CSV table of N, CA and C in Angstrom, one decimal:
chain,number,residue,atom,x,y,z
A,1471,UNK,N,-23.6,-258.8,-74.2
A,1471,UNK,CA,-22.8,-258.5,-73.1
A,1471,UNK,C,-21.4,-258.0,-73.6
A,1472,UNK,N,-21.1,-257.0,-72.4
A,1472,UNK,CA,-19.7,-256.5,-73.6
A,1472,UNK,C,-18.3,-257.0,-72.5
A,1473,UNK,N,-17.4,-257.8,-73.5
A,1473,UNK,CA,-16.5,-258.0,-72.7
A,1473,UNK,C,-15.4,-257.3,-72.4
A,1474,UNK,N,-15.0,-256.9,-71.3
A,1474,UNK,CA,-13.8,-255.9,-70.8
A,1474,UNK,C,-11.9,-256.9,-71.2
A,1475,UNK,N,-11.3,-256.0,-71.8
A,1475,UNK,CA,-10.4,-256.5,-71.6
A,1475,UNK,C,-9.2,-255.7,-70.6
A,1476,UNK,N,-8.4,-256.5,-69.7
A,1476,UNK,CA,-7.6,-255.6,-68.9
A,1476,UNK,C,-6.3,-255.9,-69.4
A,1477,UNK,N,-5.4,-254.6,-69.4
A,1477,UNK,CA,-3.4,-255.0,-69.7
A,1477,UNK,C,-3.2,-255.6,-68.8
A,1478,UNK,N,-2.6,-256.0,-68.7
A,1478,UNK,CA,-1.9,-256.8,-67.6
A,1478,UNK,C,-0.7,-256.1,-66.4
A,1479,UNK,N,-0.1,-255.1,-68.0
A,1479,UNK,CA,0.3,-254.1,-66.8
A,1479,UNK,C,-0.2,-253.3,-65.7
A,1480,UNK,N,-1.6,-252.7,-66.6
A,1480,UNK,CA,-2.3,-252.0,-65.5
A,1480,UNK,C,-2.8,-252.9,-63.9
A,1481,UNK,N,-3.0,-254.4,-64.7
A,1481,UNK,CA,-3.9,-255.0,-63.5
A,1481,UNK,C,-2.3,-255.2,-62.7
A,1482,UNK,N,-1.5,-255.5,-63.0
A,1482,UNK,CA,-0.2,-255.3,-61.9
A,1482,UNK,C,0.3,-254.2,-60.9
A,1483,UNK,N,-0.1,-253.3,-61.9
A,1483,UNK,CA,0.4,-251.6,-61.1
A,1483,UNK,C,-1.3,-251.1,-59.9
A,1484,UNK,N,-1.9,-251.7,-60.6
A,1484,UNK,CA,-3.3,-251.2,-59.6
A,1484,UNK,C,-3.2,-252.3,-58.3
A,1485,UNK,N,-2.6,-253.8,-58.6
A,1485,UNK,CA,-2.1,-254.6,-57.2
A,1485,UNK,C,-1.1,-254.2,-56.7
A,1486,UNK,N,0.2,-253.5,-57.1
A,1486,UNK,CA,1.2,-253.1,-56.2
A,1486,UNK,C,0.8,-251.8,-55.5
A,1487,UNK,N,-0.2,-250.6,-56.1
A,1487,UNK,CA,-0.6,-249.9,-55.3
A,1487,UNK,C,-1.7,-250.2,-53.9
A,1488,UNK,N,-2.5,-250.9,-54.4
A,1488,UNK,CA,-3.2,-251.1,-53.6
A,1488,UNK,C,-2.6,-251.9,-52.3
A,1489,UNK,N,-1.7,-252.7,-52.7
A,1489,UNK,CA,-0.9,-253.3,-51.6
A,1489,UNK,C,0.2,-252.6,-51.0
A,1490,UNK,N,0.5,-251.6,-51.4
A,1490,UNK,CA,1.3,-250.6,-50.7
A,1490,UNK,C,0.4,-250.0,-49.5
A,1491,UNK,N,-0.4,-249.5,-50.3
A,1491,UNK,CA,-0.9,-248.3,-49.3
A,1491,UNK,C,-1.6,-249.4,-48.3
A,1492,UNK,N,-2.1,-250.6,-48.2
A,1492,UNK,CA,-2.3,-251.1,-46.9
A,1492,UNK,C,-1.7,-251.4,-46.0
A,1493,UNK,N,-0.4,-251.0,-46.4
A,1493,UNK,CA,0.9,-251.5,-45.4
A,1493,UNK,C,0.7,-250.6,-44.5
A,1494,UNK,N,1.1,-251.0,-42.7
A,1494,UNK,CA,1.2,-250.2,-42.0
A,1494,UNK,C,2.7,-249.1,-42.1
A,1495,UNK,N,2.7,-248.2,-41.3
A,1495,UNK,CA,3.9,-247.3,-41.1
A,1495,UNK,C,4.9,-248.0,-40.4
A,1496,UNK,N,6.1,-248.8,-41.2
A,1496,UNK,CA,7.0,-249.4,-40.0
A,1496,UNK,C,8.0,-247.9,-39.4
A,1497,UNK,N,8.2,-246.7,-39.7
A,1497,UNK,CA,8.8,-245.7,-39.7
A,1497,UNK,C,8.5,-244.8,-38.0
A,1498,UNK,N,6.8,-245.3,-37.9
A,1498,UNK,CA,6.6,-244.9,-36.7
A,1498,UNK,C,7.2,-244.7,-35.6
A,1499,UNK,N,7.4,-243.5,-35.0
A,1499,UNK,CA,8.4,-243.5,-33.7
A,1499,UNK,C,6.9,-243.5,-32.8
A,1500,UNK,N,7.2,-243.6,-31.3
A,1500,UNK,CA,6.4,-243.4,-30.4
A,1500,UNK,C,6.3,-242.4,-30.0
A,1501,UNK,N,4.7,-241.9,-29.7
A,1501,UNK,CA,4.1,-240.9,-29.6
A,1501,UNK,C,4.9,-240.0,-28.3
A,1502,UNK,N,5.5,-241.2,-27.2
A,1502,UNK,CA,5.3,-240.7,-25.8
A,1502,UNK,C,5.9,-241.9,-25.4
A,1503,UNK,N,6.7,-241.4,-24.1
A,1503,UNK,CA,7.7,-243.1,-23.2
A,1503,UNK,C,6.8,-243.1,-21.9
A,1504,UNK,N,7.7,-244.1,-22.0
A,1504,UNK,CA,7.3,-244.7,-20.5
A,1504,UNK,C,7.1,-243.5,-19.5
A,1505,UNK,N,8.0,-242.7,-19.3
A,1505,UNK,CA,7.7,-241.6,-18.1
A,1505,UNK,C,6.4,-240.6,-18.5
A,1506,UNK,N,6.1,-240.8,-19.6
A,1506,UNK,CA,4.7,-239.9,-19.9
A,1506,UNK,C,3.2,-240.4,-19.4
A,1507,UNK,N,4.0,-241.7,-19.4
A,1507,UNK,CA,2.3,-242.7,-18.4
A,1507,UNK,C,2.4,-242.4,-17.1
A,1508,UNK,N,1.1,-242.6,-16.5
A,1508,UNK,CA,0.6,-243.0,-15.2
A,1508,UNK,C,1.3,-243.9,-14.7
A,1509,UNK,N,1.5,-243.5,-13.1
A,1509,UNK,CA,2.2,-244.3,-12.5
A,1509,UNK,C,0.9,-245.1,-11.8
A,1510,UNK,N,0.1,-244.8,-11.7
A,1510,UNK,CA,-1.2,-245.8,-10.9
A,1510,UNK,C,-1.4,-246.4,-12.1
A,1511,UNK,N,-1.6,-248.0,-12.0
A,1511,UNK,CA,-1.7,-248.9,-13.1
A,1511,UNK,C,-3.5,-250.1,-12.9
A,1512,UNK,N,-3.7,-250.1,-13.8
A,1512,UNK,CA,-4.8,-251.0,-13.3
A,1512,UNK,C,-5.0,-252.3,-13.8
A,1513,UNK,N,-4.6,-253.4,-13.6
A,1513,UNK,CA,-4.0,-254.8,-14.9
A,1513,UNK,C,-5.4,-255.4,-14.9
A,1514,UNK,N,-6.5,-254.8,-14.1
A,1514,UNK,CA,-8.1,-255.9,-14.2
A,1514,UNK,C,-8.4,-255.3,-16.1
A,1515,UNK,N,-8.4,-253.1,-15.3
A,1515,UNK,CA,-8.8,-252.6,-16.8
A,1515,UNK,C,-7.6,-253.0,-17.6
A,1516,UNK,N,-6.3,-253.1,-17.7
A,1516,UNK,CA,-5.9,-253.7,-18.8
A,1516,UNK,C,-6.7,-255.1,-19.3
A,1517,UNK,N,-7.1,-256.3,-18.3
A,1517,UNK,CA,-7.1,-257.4,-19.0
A,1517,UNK,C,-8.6,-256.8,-20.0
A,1518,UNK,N,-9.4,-256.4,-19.7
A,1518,UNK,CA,-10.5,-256.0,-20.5
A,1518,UNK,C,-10.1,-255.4,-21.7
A,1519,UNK,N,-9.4,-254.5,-21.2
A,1519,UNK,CA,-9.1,-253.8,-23.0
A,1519,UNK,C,-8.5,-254.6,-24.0
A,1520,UNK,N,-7.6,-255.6,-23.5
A,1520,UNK,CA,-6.9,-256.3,-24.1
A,1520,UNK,C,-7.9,-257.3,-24.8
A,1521,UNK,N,-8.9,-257.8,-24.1
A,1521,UNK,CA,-10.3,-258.9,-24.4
A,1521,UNK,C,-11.0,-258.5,-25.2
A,1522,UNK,N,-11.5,-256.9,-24.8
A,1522,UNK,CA,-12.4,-256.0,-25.5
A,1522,UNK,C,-12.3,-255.1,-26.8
A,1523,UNK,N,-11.3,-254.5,-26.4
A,1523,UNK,CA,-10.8,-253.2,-26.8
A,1523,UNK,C,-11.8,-252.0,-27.0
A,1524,UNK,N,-11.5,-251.1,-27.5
A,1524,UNK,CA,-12.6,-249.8,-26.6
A,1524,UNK,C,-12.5,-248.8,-28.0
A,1525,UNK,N,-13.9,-249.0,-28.2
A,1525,UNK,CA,-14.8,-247.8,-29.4
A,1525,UNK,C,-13.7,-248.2,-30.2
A,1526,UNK,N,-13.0,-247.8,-31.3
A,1526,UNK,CA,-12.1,-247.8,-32.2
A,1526,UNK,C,-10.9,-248.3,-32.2
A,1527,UNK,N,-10.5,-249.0,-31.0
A,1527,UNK,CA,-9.3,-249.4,-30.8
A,1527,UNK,C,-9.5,-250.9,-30.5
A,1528,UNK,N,-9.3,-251.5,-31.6
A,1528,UNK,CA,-9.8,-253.2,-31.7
A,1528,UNK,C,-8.8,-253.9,-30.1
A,1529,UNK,N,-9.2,-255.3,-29.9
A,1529,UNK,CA,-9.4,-255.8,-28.6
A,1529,UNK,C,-7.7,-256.7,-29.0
A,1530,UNK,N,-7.1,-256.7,-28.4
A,1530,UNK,CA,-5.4,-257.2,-28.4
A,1530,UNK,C,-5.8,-258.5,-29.0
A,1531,UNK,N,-7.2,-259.2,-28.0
A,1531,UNK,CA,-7.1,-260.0,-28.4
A,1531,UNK,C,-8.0,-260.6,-29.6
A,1532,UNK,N,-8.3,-260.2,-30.5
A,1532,UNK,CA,-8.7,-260.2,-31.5
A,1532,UNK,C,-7.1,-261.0,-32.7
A,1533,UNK,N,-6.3,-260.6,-32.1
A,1533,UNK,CA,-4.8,-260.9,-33.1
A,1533,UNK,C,-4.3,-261.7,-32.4
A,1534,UNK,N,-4.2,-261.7,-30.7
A,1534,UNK,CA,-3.2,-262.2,-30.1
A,1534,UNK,C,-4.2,-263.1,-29.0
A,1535,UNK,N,-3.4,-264.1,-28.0
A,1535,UNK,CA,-3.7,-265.0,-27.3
A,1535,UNK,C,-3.0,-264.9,-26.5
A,1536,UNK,N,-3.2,-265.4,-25.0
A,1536,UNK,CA,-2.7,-264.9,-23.5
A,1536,UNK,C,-1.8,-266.4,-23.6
A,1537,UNK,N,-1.9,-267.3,-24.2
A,1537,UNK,CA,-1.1,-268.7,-24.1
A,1537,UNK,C,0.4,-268.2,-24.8
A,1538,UNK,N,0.8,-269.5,-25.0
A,1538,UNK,CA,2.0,-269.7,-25.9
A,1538,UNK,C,1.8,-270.1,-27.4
A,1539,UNK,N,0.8,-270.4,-27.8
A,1539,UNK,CA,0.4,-270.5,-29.3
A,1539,UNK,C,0.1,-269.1,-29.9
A,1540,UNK,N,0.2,-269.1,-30.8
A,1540,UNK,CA,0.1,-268.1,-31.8
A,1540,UNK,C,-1.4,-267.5,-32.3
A,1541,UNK,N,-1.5,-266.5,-31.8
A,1541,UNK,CA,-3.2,-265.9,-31.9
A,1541,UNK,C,-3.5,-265.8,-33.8
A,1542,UNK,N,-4.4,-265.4,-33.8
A,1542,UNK,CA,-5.0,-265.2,-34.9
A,1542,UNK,C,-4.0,-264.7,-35.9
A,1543,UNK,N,-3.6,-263.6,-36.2
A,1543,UNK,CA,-2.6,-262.8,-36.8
A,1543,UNK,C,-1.3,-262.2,-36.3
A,1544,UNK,N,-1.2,-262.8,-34.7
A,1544,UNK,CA,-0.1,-262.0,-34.2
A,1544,UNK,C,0.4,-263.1,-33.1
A,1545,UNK,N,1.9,-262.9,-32.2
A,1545,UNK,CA,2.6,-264.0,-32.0
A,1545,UNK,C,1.4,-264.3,-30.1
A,1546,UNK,N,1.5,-265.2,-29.7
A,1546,UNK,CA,0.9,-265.5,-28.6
A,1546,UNK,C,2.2,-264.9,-27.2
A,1547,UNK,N,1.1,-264.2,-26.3
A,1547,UNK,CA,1.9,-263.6,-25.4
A,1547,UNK,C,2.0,-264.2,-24.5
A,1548,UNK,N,2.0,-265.6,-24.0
A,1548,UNK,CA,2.0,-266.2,-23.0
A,1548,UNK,C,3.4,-265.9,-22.5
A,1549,UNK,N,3.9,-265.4,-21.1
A,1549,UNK,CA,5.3,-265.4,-20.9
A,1549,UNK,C,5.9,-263.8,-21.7
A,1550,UNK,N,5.4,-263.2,-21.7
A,1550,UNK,CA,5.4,-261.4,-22.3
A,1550,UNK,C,6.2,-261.0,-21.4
A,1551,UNK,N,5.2,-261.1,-19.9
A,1551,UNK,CA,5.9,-260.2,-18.6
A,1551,UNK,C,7.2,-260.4,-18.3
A,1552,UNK,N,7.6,-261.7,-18.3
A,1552,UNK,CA,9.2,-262.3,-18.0
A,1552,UNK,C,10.3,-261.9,-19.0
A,1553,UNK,N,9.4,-262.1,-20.3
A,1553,UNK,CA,9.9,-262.1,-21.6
A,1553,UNK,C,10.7,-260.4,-21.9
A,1554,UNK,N,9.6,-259.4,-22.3
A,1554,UNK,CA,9.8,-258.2,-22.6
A,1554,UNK,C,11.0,-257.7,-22.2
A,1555,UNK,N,11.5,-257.3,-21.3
A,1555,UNK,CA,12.9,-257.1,-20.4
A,1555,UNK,C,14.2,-257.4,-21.4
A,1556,UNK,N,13.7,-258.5,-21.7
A,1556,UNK,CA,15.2,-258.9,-22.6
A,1556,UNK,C,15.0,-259.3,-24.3
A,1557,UNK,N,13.9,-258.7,-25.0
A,1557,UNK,CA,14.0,-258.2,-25.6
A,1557,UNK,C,14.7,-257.8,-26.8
A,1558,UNK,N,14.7,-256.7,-26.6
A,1558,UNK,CA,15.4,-255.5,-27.3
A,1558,UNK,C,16.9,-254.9,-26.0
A,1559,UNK,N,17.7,-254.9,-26.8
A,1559,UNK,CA,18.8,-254.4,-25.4
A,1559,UNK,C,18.4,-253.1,-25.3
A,1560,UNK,N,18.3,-252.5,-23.8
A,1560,UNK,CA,18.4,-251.1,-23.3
A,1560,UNK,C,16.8,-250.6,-23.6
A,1561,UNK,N,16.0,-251.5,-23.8
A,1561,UNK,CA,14.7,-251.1,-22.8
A,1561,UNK,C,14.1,-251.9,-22.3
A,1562,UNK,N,13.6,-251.1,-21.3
A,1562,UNK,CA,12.9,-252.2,-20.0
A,1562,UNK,C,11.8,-252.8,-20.3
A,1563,UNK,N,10.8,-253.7,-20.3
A,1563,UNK,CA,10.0,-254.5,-20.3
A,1563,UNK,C,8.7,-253.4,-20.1
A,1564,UNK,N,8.8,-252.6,-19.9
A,1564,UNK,CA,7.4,-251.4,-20.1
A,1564,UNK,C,8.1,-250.6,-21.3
A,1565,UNK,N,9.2,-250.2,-21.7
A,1565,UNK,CA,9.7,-249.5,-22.7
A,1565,UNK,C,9.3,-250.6,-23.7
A,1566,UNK,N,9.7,-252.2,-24.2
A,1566,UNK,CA,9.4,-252.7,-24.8
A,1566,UNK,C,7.8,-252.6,-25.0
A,1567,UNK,N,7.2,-253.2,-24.4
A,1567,UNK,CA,5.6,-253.2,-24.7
A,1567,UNK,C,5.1,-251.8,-24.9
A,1568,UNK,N,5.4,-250.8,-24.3
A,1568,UNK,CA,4.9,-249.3,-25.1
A,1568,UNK,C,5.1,-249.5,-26.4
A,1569,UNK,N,6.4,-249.5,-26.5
A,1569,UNK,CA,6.7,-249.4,-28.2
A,1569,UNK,C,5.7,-250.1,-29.0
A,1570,UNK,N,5.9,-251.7,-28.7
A,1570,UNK,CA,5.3,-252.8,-29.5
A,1570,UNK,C,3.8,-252.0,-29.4
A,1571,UNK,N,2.8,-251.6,-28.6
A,1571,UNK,CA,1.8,-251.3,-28.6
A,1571,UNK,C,1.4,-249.8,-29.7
A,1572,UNK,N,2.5,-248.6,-29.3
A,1572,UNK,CA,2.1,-247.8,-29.9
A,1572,UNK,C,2.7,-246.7,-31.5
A,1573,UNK,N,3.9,-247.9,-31.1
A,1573,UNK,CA,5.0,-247.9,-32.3
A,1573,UNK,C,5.3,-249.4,-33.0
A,1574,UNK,N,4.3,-249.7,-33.5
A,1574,UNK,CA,4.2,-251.7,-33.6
A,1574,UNK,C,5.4,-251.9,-34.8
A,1575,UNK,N,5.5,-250.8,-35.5
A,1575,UNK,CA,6.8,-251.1,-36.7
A,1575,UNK,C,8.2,-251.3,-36.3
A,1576,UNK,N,8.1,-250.5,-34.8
A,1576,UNK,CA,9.2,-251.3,-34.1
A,1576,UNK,C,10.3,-252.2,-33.9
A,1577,UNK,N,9.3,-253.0,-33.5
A,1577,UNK,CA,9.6,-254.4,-33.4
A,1577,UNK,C,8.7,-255.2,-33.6
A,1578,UNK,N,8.7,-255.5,-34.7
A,1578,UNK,CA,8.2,-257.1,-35.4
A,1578,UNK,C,8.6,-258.3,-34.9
A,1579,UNK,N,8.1,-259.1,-34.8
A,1579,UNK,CA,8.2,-260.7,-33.9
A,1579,UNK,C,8.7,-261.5,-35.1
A,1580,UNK,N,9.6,-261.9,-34.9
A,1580,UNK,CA,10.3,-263.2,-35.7
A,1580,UNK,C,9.1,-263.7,-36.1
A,1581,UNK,N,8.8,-263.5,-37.2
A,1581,UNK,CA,8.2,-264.9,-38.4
A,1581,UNK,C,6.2,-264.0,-38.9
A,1582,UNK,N,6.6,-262.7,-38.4
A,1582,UNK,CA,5.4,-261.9,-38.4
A,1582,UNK,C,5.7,-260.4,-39.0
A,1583,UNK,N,4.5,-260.1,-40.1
A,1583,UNK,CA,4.3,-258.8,-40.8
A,1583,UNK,C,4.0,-258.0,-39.4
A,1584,UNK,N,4.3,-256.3,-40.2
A,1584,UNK,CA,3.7,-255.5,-39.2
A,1584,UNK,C,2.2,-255.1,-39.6
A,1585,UNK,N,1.5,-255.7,-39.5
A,1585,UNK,CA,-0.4,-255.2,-39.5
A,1585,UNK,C,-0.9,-255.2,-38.3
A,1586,UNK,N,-0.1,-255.2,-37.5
A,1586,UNK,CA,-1.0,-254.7,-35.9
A,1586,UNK,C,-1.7,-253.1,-36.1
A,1587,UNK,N,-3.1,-252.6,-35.7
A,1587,UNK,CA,-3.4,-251.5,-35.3
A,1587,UNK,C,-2.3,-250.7,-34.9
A,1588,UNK,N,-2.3,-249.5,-35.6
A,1588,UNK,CA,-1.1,-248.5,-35.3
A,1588,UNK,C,-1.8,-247.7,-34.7
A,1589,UNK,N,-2.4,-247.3,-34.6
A,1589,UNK,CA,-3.4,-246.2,-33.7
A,1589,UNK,C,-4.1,-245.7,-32.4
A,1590,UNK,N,-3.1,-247.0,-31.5
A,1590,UNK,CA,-3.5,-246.9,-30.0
A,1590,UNK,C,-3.9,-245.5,-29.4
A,1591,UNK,N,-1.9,-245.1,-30.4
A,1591,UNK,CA,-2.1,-244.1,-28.7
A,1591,UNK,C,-2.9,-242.8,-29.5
A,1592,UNK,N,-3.8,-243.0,-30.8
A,1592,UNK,CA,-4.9,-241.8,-30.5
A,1592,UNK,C,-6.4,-242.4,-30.4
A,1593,UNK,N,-5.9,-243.4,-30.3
A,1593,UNK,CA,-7.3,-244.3,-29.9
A,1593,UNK,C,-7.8,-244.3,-28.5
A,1594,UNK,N,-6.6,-244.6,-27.6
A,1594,UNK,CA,-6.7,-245.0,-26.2
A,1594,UNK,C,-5.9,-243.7,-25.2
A,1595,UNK,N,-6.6,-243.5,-24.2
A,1595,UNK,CA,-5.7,-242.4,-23.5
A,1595,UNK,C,-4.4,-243.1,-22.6
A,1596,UNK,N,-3.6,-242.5,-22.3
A,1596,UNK,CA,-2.3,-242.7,-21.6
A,1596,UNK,C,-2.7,-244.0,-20.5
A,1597,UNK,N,-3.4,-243.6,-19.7
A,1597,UNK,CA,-4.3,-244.7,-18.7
A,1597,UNK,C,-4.3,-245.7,-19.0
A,1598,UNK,N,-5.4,-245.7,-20.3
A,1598,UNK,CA,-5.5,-247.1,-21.0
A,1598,UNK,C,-4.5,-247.6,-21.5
A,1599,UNK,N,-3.4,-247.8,-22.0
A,1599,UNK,CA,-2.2,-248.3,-22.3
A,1599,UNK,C,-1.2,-248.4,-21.3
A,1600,UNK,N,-1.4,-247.6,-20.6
A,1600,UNK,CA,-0.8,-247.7,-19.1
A,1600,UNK,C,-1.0,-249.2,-18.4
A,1601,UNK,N,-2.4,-249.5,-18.7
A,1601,UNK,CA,-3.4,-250.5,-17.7
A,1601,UNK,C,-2.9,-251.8,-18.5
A,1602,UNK,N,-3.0,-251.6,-19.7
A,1602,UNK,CA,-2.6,-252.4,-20.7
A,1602,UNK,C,-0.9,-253.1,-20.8
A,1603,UNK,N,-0.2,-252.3,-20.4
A,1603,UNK,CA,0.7,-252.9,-20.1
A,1603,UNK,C,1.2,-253.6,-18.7
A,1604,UNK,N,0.1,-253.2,-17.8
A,1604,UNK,CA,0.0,-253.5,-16.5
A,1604,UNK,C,0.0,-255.0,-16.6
A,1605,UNK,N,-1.5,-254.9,-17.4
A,1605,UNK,CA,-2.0,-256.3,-17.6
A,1605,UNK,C,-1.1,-257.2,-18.1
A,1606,UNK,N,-0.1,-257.0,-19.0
A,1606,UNK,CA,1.0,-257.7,-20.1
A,1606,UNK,C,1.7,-258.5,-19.0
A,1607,UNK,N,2.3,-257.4,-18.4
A,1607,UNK,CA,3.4,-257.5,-17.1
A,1607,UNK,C,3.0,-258.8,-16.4
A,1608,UNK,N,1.6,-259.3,-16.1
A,1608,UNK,CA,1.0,-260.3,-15.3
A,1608,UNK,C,1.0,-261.6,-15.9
A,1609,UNK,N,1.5,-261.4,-17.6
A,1609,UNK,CA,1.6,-262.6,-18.3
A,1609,UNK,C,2.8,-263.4,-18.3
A,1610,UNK,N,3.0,-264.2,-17.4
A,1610,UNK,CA,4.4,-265.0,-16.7
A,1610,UNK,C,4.4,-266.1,-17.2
């Protein structure tokens, strides 16, 4: 059997790259604001998409949790709807959650990396994120 030996530099530089390029884009601006959504909102199909998520665009809740404890990989949104508003100064509680949803580099949650799915908004059409934040809104 033949034994391999590795530098150690190389095995360091092949772990810094490889951990680079899995980083998400914190740089991302949003595709599209609040006034580019639908004004008819639907928070049932938000709660599904959020549960489910749809063809390629994994399920919110797969990371996150509708309580106050901390989901899987991401902060728990119990208290979002009340919450979002104040935030970030000078956007509204739908300006926040767009972002966080379609520009997640945004805004990072105290004590959390950005590895949320970055790819909503070509994953999901305007509607569906629309519905989706409908649903958020209802989490008091």
């Amino acid at each position: 059997m033949m034994k391999m030996h590795y530098s150690w530099p190389v095995l360091i530089l092949m772990t810094l790259v490889l951990g680079l390029t899995a980083c998400e884009d914190d740089s991302k601006e949003a595709a599209f604001t609040v006034a580019d959504l639908p004004t008819e909102r639907d928070a049932e199909a938000g709660k599904e998409l959020f549960e489910k998520g749809d063809g390629d665009a994994p399920a919110c809740k797969s990371c996150h949790n509708t309580g106050s404890e901390d989901g899987a990989t991401g902060p728990g949104l119990g208290g979002i709807g009340s919450e979002a508003g104040n935030r970030v100064d000078g956007e509204s509680a739908e300006e926040y959650l767009l972002n966080s949803i379609i520009a997640p580099g945004k805004h990072i949650a105290e004590g959390y990396r950005n590895n949320m799915f970055s790819k909503y908004d070509d994953k999901l059409s305007k509607q569906q994120i629309a519905d989706v934040i409908a649903y958020l809104l209802t989490l008091n």
